[in-house]
XYZ file of C-alpha atoms in Angstrom:
664
model
C 86.963 21.388 94.587
C 86.402 18.986 91.883
C 88.995 19.201 89.532
C 87.091 17.166 86.916
C 83.738 19.528 86.807
C 83.259 23.065 87.501
C 79.790 22.191 88.973
C 79.519 21.015 92.531
C 78.439 17.572 92.942
C 75.278 16.722 94.838
C 77.190 14.822 97.168
C 79.177 17.717 98.376
C 76.471 20.666 97.816
C 73.464 18.526 99.001
C 74.780 16.036 101.087
C 75.052 12.300 99.828
C 73.066 11.599 96.697
C 70.179 9.314 97.004
C 70.475 5.781 95.906
C 69.323 5.101 92.127
C 65.770 4.154 91.749
C 64.449 1.633 88.933
C 62.603 3.051 86.121
C 58.917 3.336 86.574
C 57.141 0.985 83.961
C 54.642 2.935 81.763
C 51.381 1.106 80.601
C 51.503 0.737 76.833
C 50.039 3.445 74.716
C 46.398 2.782 73.826
C 44.867 4.048 70.331
C 41.183 4.924 70.001
C 39.267 1.902 69.228
C 36.847 2.011 66.063
C 33.150 2.724 67.404
C 30.790 -0.269 67.439
C 28.015 1.730 66.066
C 27.766 2.444 62.236
C 29.913 5.118 60.815
C 28.603 8.347 60.898
C 30.553 11.282 59.375
C 31.627 13.888 61.825
C 31.325 17.461 61.080
C 34.271 19.363 60.530
C 35.732 21.278 63.570
C 38.123 24.336 63.923
C 39.437 23.279 67.259
C 42.666 20.928 66.912
C 42.475 17.313 67.501
C 42.817 15.988 71.072
C 46.420 15.836 72.467
C 48.181 13.253 74.729
C 51.288 14.052 76.894
C 54.488 12.747 75.789
C 57.523 12.430 77.832
C 59.604 13.555 74.672
C 58.750 17.132 74.201
C 55.528 18.877 73.133
C 52.028 17.180 73.161
C 51.175 14.999 70.132
C 48.037 14.784 68.343
C 45.965 11.427 68.790
C 46.165 10.191 65.321
C 47.096 6.800 64.069
C 50.260 6.714 61.709
C 48.127 4.975 58.836
C 44.269 6.367 59.041
C 41.634 4.184 57.646
C 38.127 5.312 57.268
C 35.448 2.929 57.772
C 31.811 3.011 56.198
C 29.707 2.428 53.096
C 31.532 3.493 49.839
C 28.699 5.727 48.669
C 29.037 7.892 51.865
C 32.576 7.739 51.657
C 32.532 8.868 47.910
C 30.166 11.614 48.750
C 32.492 13.090 51.380
C 35.404 12.788 48.671
C 33.285 14.614 46.166
C 32.599 17.571 48.577
C 36.222 18.013 48.978
C 37.385 17.736 45.278
C 34.120 18.627 43.023
C 36.046 21.504 41.269
C 38.719 19.024 40.212
C 36.106 16.523 38.954
C 34.106 19.237 37.038
C 37.089 20.512 35.214
C 38.308 17.022 34.226
C 34.589 16.145 33.014
C 34.474 19.358 31.135
C 37.756 18.663 29.400
C 36.793 15.074 28.364
C 33.672 16.415 27.056
C 35.094 19.161 24.954
C 37.841 16.903 23.752
C 35.295 14.355 22.438
C 33.313 17.037 20.685
C 36.718 18.084 18.835
C 37.489 14.719 17.866
C 33.896 14.177 16.581
C 33.972 17.531 14.604
C 37.463 16.779 13.294
C 36.725 13.233 12.059
C 33.018 14.014 10.854
C 32.803 12.893 7.284
C 32.489 15.544 4.553
C 30.263 13.371 2.628
C 27.632 13.844 5.064
C 25.351 16.767 6.319
C 25.608 17.828 9.806
C 23.070 16.804 12.300
C 20.082 18.975 12.290
C 20.674 19.997 8.673
C 17.484 21.413 6.732
C 17.181 22.310 3.207
C 14.195 23.832 1.789
C 12.580 22.965 5.130
C 13.208 19.377 4.759
C 14.929 17.438 7.483
C 18.382 15.979 6.076
C 19.948 15.308 9.434
C 23.110 13.299 9.050
C 22.391 11.977 5.581
C 24.661 11.325 2.917
C 24.649 14.214 0.559
C 23.866 11.952 -2.367
C 20.989 10.294 -0.608
C 19.837 13.889 0.562
C 19.889 15.143 -3.006
C 18.019 12.189 -4.226
C 15.455 12.635 -1.446
C 15.166 16.418 -2.400
C 14.719 15.574 -6.190
C 11.833 13.245 -5.292
C 10.032 15.939 -3.588
C 10.606 18.323 -6.107
C 9.260 15.957 -8.666
C 6.034 15.673 -6.672
C 5.305 19.469 -6.686
C 2.203 20.502 -8.544
C 2.331 22.866 -11.347
C -0.937 24.540 -12.330
C -1.364 25.386 -15.919
C -3.528 28.127 -16.959
C -4.788 29.203 -20.331
C -5.651 32.596 -21.484
C -7.089 34.783 -18.377
C -8.837 31.782 -17.027
C -9.167 31.783 -13.178
C -9.411 28.208 -13.198
C -6.364 25.790 -14.107
C -6.801 23.741 -16.974
C -4.624 21.140 -15.180
C -2.563 20.615 -12.165
C 0.087 18.123 -12.775
C 3.245 16.904 -11.060
C 6.653 18.260 -12.284
C 7.810 14.641 -12.773
C 4.776 13.968 -15.084
C 5.403 16.720 -17.089
C 9.189 16.251 -17.623
C 10.500 19.069 -15.116
C 13.005 18.127 -12.496
C 15.632 19.542 -10.217
C 19.135 18.106 -9.649
C 20.377 18.917 -6.136
C 23.468 16.791 -5.992
C 25.942 19.563 -7.015
C 23.961 22.037 -4.800
C 24.472 19.987 -1.689
C 27.975 18.972 -2.541
C 28.682 22.734 -1.956
C 27.669 22.612 1.742
C 31.050 22.510 3.474
C 32.060 22.155 7.076
C 35.483 24.001 7.061
C 38.333 22.786 9.275
C 38.425 26.021 11.169
C 35.021 25.530 12.222
C 35.641 21.923 13.355
C 38.279 23.350 15.697
C 35.452 25.369 17.560
C 33.836 23.206 20.196
C 30.080 22.725 19.529
C 30.190 24.293 16.073
C 28.367 21.266 14.604
C 25.200 22.556 16.438
C 25.297 25.956 14.542
C 27.540 25.554 11.474
C 24.441 24.711 9.520
C 23.225 28.175 9.937
C 26.166 29.660 8.157
C 26.756 26.923 5.452
C 25.603 27.859 1.927
C 24.145 25.683 -0.742
C 25.276 25.829 -4.282
C 23.039 26.810 -7.245
C 19.946 25.104 -8.092
C 20.192 23.007 -11.227
C 17.070 22.448 -13.403
C 16.583 19.666 -15.738
C 14.205 19.475 -18.614
C 13.255 16.064 -20.373
C 12.077 17.729 -23.610
C 10.830 14.461 -25.093
C 8.587 14.094 -21.962
C 7.281 17.759 -22.351
C 6.445 17.038 -26.032
C 4.750 13.946 -25.008
C 2.882 15.785 -22.364
C 1.647 18.502 -24.355
C 0.770 16.407 -27.252
C -1.433 14.039 -25.095
C -3.177 16.574 -23.033
C -4.147 19.507 -25.413
C -5.607 17.538 -28.289
C -4.961 18.038 -32.080
C -1.969 20.123 -31.581
C -2.972 22.755 -29.181
C -6.690 22.936 -29.087
C -7.960 23.501 -25.751
C -11.510 22.349 -25.040
C -13.820 24.630 -23.125
C -15.470 23.452 -19.709
C -19.143 24.064 -19.570
C -20.491 25.679 -16.597
C -22.191 23.432 -13.982
C -23.805 23.320 -10.848
C -22.717 22.054 -7.251
C -24.668 21.623 -4.063
C -23.345 23.735 -1.276
C -25.129 23.618 1.985
C -28.842 23.546 0.924
C -28.348 25.592 -2.394
C -27.134 24.655 -6.040
C -24.181 27.192 -7.021
C -22.664 27.965 -10.172
C -19.260 26.331 -11.176
C -18.075 28.954 -13.638
C -17.301 27.755 -17.151
C -13.720 27.763 -18.650
C -13.250 29.182 -22.103
C -11.167 27.082 -24.617
C -9.300 28.092 -27.383
C -6.063 27.476 -29.495
C -2.383 27.987 -28.579
C 1.008 27.742 -30.179
C 2.181 24.267 -29.186
C 5.697 25.368 -29.488
C 5.183 28.156 -27.101
C 3.585 26.020 -24.673
C 6.572 23.566 -24.423
C 8.725 26.368 -24.394
C 6.881 27.856 -21.316
C 6.987 24.509 -19.519
C 10.918 24.344 -20.336
C 11.123 27.603 -18.497
C 9.539 26.720 -15.143
C 11.572 26.777 -12.085
C 9.996 24.463 -9.317
C 9.914 26.322 -5.687
C 8.698 24.605 -2.684
C 6.084 26.306 -0.252
C 4.643 28.514 -3.115
C 2.221 27.760 -5.962
C 3.859 26.854 -9.062
C 1.962 27.886 -12.041
C 2.481 28.906 -15.678
C 0.073 30.675 -17.847
C -0.199 30.052 -21.715
C -1.701 32.637 -24.121
C -4.577 31.300 -26.486
C -7.143 32.550 -28.832
C -10.045 32.103 -26.630
C -13.214 30.310 -27.560
C -16.088 30.363 -24.937
C -17.858 27.517 -23.473
C -21.302 26.457 -25.070
C -23.124 26.408 -21.694
C -21.997 29.817 -20.149
C -22.618 30.856 -16.381
C -25.794 32.389 -17.240
C -27.540 29.243 -18.433
C -26.276 27.279 -15.454
C -27.476 30.258 -13.028
C -30.862 30.039 -14.717
C -31.096 26.205 -13.999
C -29.998 26.686 -10.295
C -32.599 29.420 -9.833
C -35.312 27.172 -10.954
C -34.463 24.154 -9.007
C -33.526 26.054 -5.778
C -37.010 27.909 -5.841
C -38.886 24.673 -6.714
C -37.155 22.680 -3.886
C -36.968 25.460 -1.184
C -39.678 23.601 0.672
C -40.055 19.836 1.289
C -41.329 17.343 -1.337
C -44.238 15.455 -0.131
C -43.947 11.641 -0.767
C -46.853 9.298 -0.174
C -45.509 6.318 1.693
C -48.284 3.564 2.483
C -51.123 5.508 4.471
C -48.893 8.563 5.475
C -47.067 11.439 3.725
C -43.398 12.230 4.244
C -42.033 15.584 3.790
C -38.326 14.867 2.118
C -36.163 18.021 2.670
C -35.541 19.911 -0.532
C -31.583 19.637 -0.026
C -31.975 15.992 0.255
C -33.553 15.926 -3.305
C -30.974 18.380 -4.677
C -28.384 16.080 -3.494
C -29.804 13.415 -5.768
C -29.264 15.472 -8.972
C -26.596 14.974 -11.636
C -25.867 17.692 -14.405
C -24.674 17.228 -17.975
C -24.235 19.607 -20.911
C -26.982 19.152 -23.492
C -25.435 20.220 -26.782
C -27.589 19.763 -30.028
C -25.851 18.263 -32.956
C -23.852 20.750 -35.180
C -25.702 19.390 -38.128
C -28.862 21.303 -37.032
C -29.385 24.845 -38.642
C -30.170 28.002 -36.696
C -33.914 27.639 -37.515
C -34.309 24.618 -35.184
C -34.041 27.125 -32.127
C -32.191 24.547 -30.243
C -29.353 25.909 -28.333
C -26.879 24.470 -25.532
C -28.334 24.031 -22.200
C -27.333 22.541 -18.741
C -29.641 19.365 -18.096
C -30.425 17.616 -14.734
C -30.981 13.948 -13.935
C -32.037 11.928 -10.721
C -29.206 9.700 -9.707
C -30.588 6.112 -9.164
C -28.016 4.973 -6.671
C -28.240 8.102 -4.284
C -31.955 8.064 -4.396
C -32.127 4.422 -3.761
C -29.673 4.804 -0.775
C -32.188 7.148 0.916
C -35.242 5.276 0.156
C -33.721 2.092 1.713
C -32.819 3.968 4.896
C -35.999 6.113 5.393
C -38.761 4.770 3.198
C -38.457 1.129 2.498
C -39.217 -0.452 6.096
C -42.767 1.037 5.800
C -43.814 -0.144 2.397
C -41.490 -3.309 1.850
C -42.951 -6.937 2.560
C -40.433 -9.505 3.289
C -40.859 -12.427 0.900
C -41.367 -15.963 2.292
C -39.061 -19.095 1.509
C -39.682 -21.786 -0.957
C -37.965 -25.069 -0.106
C -37.174 -27.329 -3.282
C -35.689 -30.515 -3.268
C -33.874 -31.740 -6.135
C -32.169 -35.084 -7.474
C -30.030 -34.540 -10.511
C -32.116 -32.211 -12.683
C -35.482 -33.477 -11.306
C -37.466 -31.548 -8.732
C -38.681 -34.119 -6.033
C -40.590 -31.711 -3.571
C -41.598 -28.149 -3.109
C -43.085 -26.031 -0.280
C -43.815 -22.734 -1.840
C -43.390 -19.547 0.209
C -45.426 -16.303 0.179
C -44.433 -13.393 -2.327
C -43.575 -10.019 -1.052
C -43.112 -6.354 -2.322
C -40.022 -4.106 -2.742
C -39.466 -0.566 -3.662
C -40.093 0.117 -7.174
C -36.912 2.556 -7.605
C -37.648 3.182 -11.525
C -41.470 4.436 -10.848
C -40.168 6.527 -8.058
C -37.339 8.180 -10.012
C -39.633 9.054 -12.811
C -42.108 10.594 -10.415
C -39.418 12.773 -8.707
C -38.411 14.168 -11.948
C -42.080 15.114 -12.789
C -42.500 16.767 -9.537
C -39.204 18.711 -9.853
C -40.530 19.656 -13.218
C -43.618 21.212 -11.352
C -46.133 18.917 -13.167
C -47.218 17.087 -9.953
C -47.664 18.262 -6.324
C -46.507 14.965 -4.576
C -44.608 11.783 -5.291
C -45.777 8.238 -4.372
C -43.382 5.484 -3.176
C -44.351 2.835 -5.550
C -43.755 -0.833 -5.119
C -43.668 -4.013 -6.994
C -44.187 -7.659 -6.320
C -41.316 -10.214 -5.783
C -41.403 -13.947 -5.582
C -40.402 -16.004 -2.452
C -36.699 -16.696 -1.824
C -35.593 -19.980 -3.255
C -33.645 -22.466 -1.022
C -32.654 -25.678 -2.741
C -31.688 -29.006 -1.087
C -29.621 -30.642 -4.115
C -28.679 -34.374 -4.178
C -26.857 -36.201 -6.950
C -26.504 -39.614 -8.283
C -23.011 -40.902 -8.838
C -23.472 -40.667 -12.778
C -22.567 -38.528 -15.733
C -26.008 -36.977 -15.250
C -25.511 -36.376 -11.645
C -22.096 -34.499 -12.314
C -23.709 -32.584 -15.216
C -26.397 -31.422 -12.707
C -23.957 -30.649 -9.947
C -21.972 -28.282 -12.638
C -25.004 -26.530 -13.960
C -26.618 -25.838 -10.678
C -23.371 -24.728 -9.070
C -23.302 -22.102 -11.876
C -26.959 -21.236 -11.184
C -26.347 -20.976 -7.412
C -23.470 -18.973 -7.315
C -22.213 -15.362 -8.452
C -20.436 -15.062 -11.624
C -20.592 -16.495 -15.034
C -18.914 -20.001 -15.509
C -17.748 -22.596 -18.196
C -17.063 -25.881 -16.406
C -15.676 -29.473 -17.276
C -15.136 -32.718 -15.464
C -13.442 -35.782 -16.807
C -12.891 -38.837 -14.918
C -9.634 -40.644 -15.874
C -9.311 -43.684 -13.402
C -11.224 -45.363 -10.240
C -14.402 -46.727 -11.812
C -15.250 -49.097 -14.546
C -17.479 -46.793 -16.364
C -15.545 -43.338 -16.320
C -17.985 -40.373 -16.062
C -17.774 -36.933 -17.588
C -19.794 -33.592 -17.517
C -19.652 -30.177 -18.663
C -21.357 -26.706 -18.478
C -20.929 -24.100 -21.288
C -18.192 -26.099 -22.672
C -17.365 -23.788 -25.654
C -17.482 -20.627 -23.451
C -14.467 -18.400 -24.286
C -12.653 -16.170 -21.770
C -9.394 -13.978 -21.901
C -6.951 -16.713 -20.955
C -5.222 -14.483 -18.310
C -2.277 -17.140 -17.955
C -3.684 -20.488 -19.004
C -2.145 -19.974 -22.559
C 1.237 -20.766 -20.447
C 0.407 -24.371 -21.132
C 0.201 -24.014 -24.783
C 3.272 -21.991 -24.964
C 4.887 -24.649 -22.902
C 4.063 -27.344 -25.674
C 5.638 -24.947 -28.018
C 8.768 -24.875 -25.804
C 9.368 -28.536 -25.632
C 8.667 -29.207 -29.406
C 11.137 -26.557 -30.374
C 13.626 -27.688 -28.073
C 13.303 -31.314 -29.384
C 13.802 -30.032 -32.918
C 16.967 -28.041 -31.908
C 15.314 -24.744 -32.955
C 15.362 -23.330 -29.238
C 18.467 -23.739 -27.232
C 18.081 -24.081 -23.561
C 20.639 -21.304 -22.808
C 18.695 -18.787 -24.651
C 17.539 -15.711 -22.572
C 13.654 -15.384 -22.468
C 12.874 -12.851 -19.685
C 15.794 -10.786 -18.382
C 18.674 -12.989 -17.319
C 16.355 -15.992 -17.056
C 16.919 -18.850 -19.806
C 14.657 -21.252 -21.519
C 14.660 -23.787 -18.812
C 14.207 -21.087 -15.821
C 11.343 -19.361 -17.634
C 9.514 -22.718 -18.584
C 9.577 -23.811 -14.852
C 8.636 -20.300 -13.784
C 5.643 -19.849 -16.321
C 4.328 -23.030 -15.069
C 4.942 -23.202 -11.372
C 4.358 -19.555 -10.721
C 2.378 -18.336 -13.766
C 4.952 -15.902 -14.500
C 3.626 -13.098 -16.959
C 6.976 -11.908 -18.283
C 8.204 -15.439 -19.234
C 4.748 -15.979 -21.048
C 5.352 -12.784 -22.957
C 8.863 -13.530 -23.520
C 8.172 -16.995 -25.276
C 5.246 -15.495 -27.244
C 7.701 -12.730 -28.582
C 10.525 -15.487 -29.020
C 8.150 -17.563 -31.268
C 6.121 -14.976 -32.928
C 2.475 -15.007 -33.479
C 2.552 -17.213 -36.733
C 4.624 -20.228 -34.795
C 2.365 -19.918 -31.824
C -0.755 -20.032 -33.756
C 0.629 -22.954 -35.949
C 1.509 -24.808 -32.555
C -2.102 -24.164 -31.603
C -3.452 -25.952 -34.640
C -1.057 -28.945 -33.911
C -2.963 -29.088 -30.688
C -6.419 -28.967 -32.223
C -7.425 -25.850 -30.444
C -10.672 -24.397 -31.995
C -11.468 -21.769 -29.236
C -8.158 -20.110 -28.763
C -6.781 -16.857 -30.113
C -3.235 -15.930 -29.647
C -2.464 -12.381 -29.161
C -0.108 -11.943 -26.266
C -1.411 -10.584 -23.212
C -4.744 -10.496 -24.800
C -5.082 -14.200 -25.788
C -8.442 -15.882 -25.446
C -9.216 -19.581 -24.842
C -12.166 -22.051 -24.239
C -12.981 -24.332 -21.638
C -13.025 -27.157 -24.157
C -9.429 -26.267 -25.349
C -7.691 -26.100 -21.909
C -9.592 -28.974 -20.601
C -9.047 -31.388 -23.512
C -5.228 -30.438 -23.452
C -4.887 -31.368 -19.889
C -6.618 -34.707 -20.342
C -4.486 -35.535 -23.369
C -1.498 -34.318 -21.559
C -1.947 -36.656 -18.622
C -2.973 -39.588 -21.075
C 0.494 -39.175 -22.791
C -0.967 -38.283 -26.021
C 0.835 -34.870 -26.427
C 4.492 -34.543 -27.262
C 5.092 -38.015 -26.141
C 8.541 -38.319 -27.135
C 9.433 -34.664 -26.990
C 8.975 -34.214 -23.352
C 5.298 -33.491 -22.771
C 5.452 -34.994 -19.456
C 7.921 -32.441 -18.288
C 4.959 -29.838 -18.326
C 2.916 -31.963 -15.818
C 5.900 -32.233 -13.723
C 6.362 -28.540 -13.394
C 2.394 -28.087 -12.838
C 2.722 -30.601 -9.990
C 5.303 -28.525 -7.926
C 3.193 -25.224 -8.101
C 2.433 -24.013 -4.921
C -1.062 -22.324 -4.391
C -2.860 -22.702 -1.282
C -6.336 -21.836 -2.703
C -8.698 -22.915 -5.521
C -8.755 -26.630 -6.149
C -5.629 -27.141 -4.045
C -7.647 -26.284 -0.994
C -10.515 -28.446 -1.984
C -8.675 -31.732 -2.302
C -7.963 -34.120 0.605
C -4.811 -34.268 2.495
C -2.151 -36.320 0.712
C -3.792 -36.097 -2.746
C -1.668 -34.797 -5.528
C -2.793 -32.161 -8.071
C -1.083 -30.612 -11.175
C -2.511 -27.352 -12.381
C -2.581 -24.185 -14.536
C -4.024 -20.977 -13.231
C -5.159 -17.889 -14.664
C -6.044 -14.605 -12.925
C -6.679 -10.978 -14.151
C -9.250 -8.509 -12.713
C -12.423 -10.347 -12.043
C -11.348 -13.567 -13.980
C -10.552 -16.728 -12.016
C -9.464 -19.670 -14.188
C -8.058 -23.233 -13.116
C -7.561 -26.619 -14.853
C -6.086 -29.380 -13.072
C -5.363 -32.964 -12.922
C -6.259 -34.177 -9.603
C -5.044 -37.647 -8.342
C -7.538 -38.125 -5.684
C -8.145 -41.177 -3.196
C -11.162 -42.389 -5.390
C -9.483 -42.086 -8.851
C -7.876 -39.614 -10.964
C -9.888 -36.950 -12.745
C -9.543 -33.464 -14.740
C -11.450 -30.509 -13.725
C -11.623 -27.064 -15.372
C -13.149 -23.944 -14.221
C -13.185 -20.700 -16.158
C -14.977 -17.816 -14.478
C -15.753 -14.014 -14.448
C -17.032 -12.545 -11.176
C -16.403 -15.675 -9.048
C -13.710 -16.327 -6.589
C -11.061 -18.862 -5.503
C -13.475 -19.791 -2.508
C -15.940 -20.690 -4.905
C -13.571 -22.991 -6.857
C -12.624 -24.544 -3.721
C -16.350 -25.266 -2.880
C -17.019 -26.804 -6.362
C -13.863 -28.967 -5.686
C -15.076 -30.332 -2.442
C -18.569 -31.150 -4.230
C -16.878 -33.076 -6.850
C -14.795 -34.963 -4.250
C -18.052 -35.668 -2.189
C -19.886 -37.118 -5.364
C -16.848 -39.099 -6.379
C -16.790 -40.911 -2.746
C -20.365 -42.131 -3.283
C -20.391 -45.785 -4.131
C -21.298 -46.483 -7.775
C -23.884 -49.138 -8.106
C -22.604 -52.360 -9.728
C -24.009 -52.966 -13.246
């Protein structure tokens, strides 16, 4: 018995117990090592991970306590996304919806929504005020066809803004709303335009402009001139353009009808005014009779003798040369004269000449030769004459075509006329006043346009030279009068009658406008000074200067070559407003910046003070040029010339001044 334990001991039951054995050492547990090959994602498996026996209970999976996945980020992220794509999609969708809601809630009410269209005009995202102005402008450009009586042809088609009819869209667009409840619906900004409503259209009528339009367009109250029937070439036949009756209307009713027009886009806007009709003097029957005559006559080609052969000119070509005009006998003729209104035709010189030049001229024109002429000053020193030639005689051919159309001849001859040889000059000039005079005269002869020219040498040689060509020629001043007005400014400032702070043109005062007028040829300042002085004072100042070829009339002022040239010379010589500030005028003229005309003709480093005038085909310039070979004054007034030609003349003057003068 074992008093301390109910279980028998091994010693008593099995015999003596074996001696205790030392514990068997186990090798340390080895974790799987990472593969040496690049990471390859492993497919998912349904079987459990491999197990390793354990001395403490059930087998445990072979996983490290802190798993680390090795490999490129993009591949790892791809695996992660495959596992969590639903969560990512929901988060992204939520962010987008939240962003849309925030955009819709804070979207300004002063702007139209993206994609907004009104009357078919894209106003996407525009401020409502800007969109209203855009629509107002487009409505103003709409055309209004005005009909009188039962006429099928409109008397006139004018824009709404020219008549005095307008639309005010500001209140209309202000009524477009994006209500808060719609802003809370995600994506409503894409379709809210479809349910938004515009306000009522507001029409605006300028009664003064409507009255002015009607008075200027319908003559003598409301007397509508009839339009005579005429002809127009369509394909190869002349067809009638119907007449339009005239008549009289009530001008008040006319204006009331215009003031009731409501412009509408995408449709034809029209208004019809009742009149007491008066038929045209050349009616459709008269025009049709002429059309039949001409179409019958020219249904076959017109023969034209060209040199030794005959060309057949298609009838439609000849018809295209014709112009048509009503021939109305004077009202003083009595009925016994048997003269009535009719439609007459004439051959258009330019259209016929263009056809002849392209299809006929090469067979009958003989190019003239060249005569080579050498001159020194005004003297011809040698000449080699070239042969003459021939050119198309357009006047004779035109008369012959009209005769053919009238069925009086059966063919037309392409006539020619003799022309002289082309003249080519080799010019040379002596460095004398005579040489300069010849240079000016021959420059005007050899270049297009009409000229008035003057040259005066001021320094550089012992015997100063001068020349002129048409010195008394008068031209619209086109800005040159600014120099005369400048004289008036310094004289009036000196006397105290003109204060420097006075406003002359807008916000510009006397000093600013004087500078702009002379430096930039500013037209507003010229007109401002002219209006400030008035015609009487301006003319009086001109007399003080001794101007004899100048007439002051604001924008229509006229001056002469002699007046502006002598003014510039005397200004340089300090003979004008010597104590009153005349040199100030030259100072401003020297700071002007123009890169053409005389400025482009002087040598680098040479200074120039000038005044220019330009309007339409007029090109004027008068300058004091301080050149290397001495100072001189040059004036060019021209019509039909160019700044390039003025540059060319300046270079010729420079070259002749550079020629050494023989000592006397």
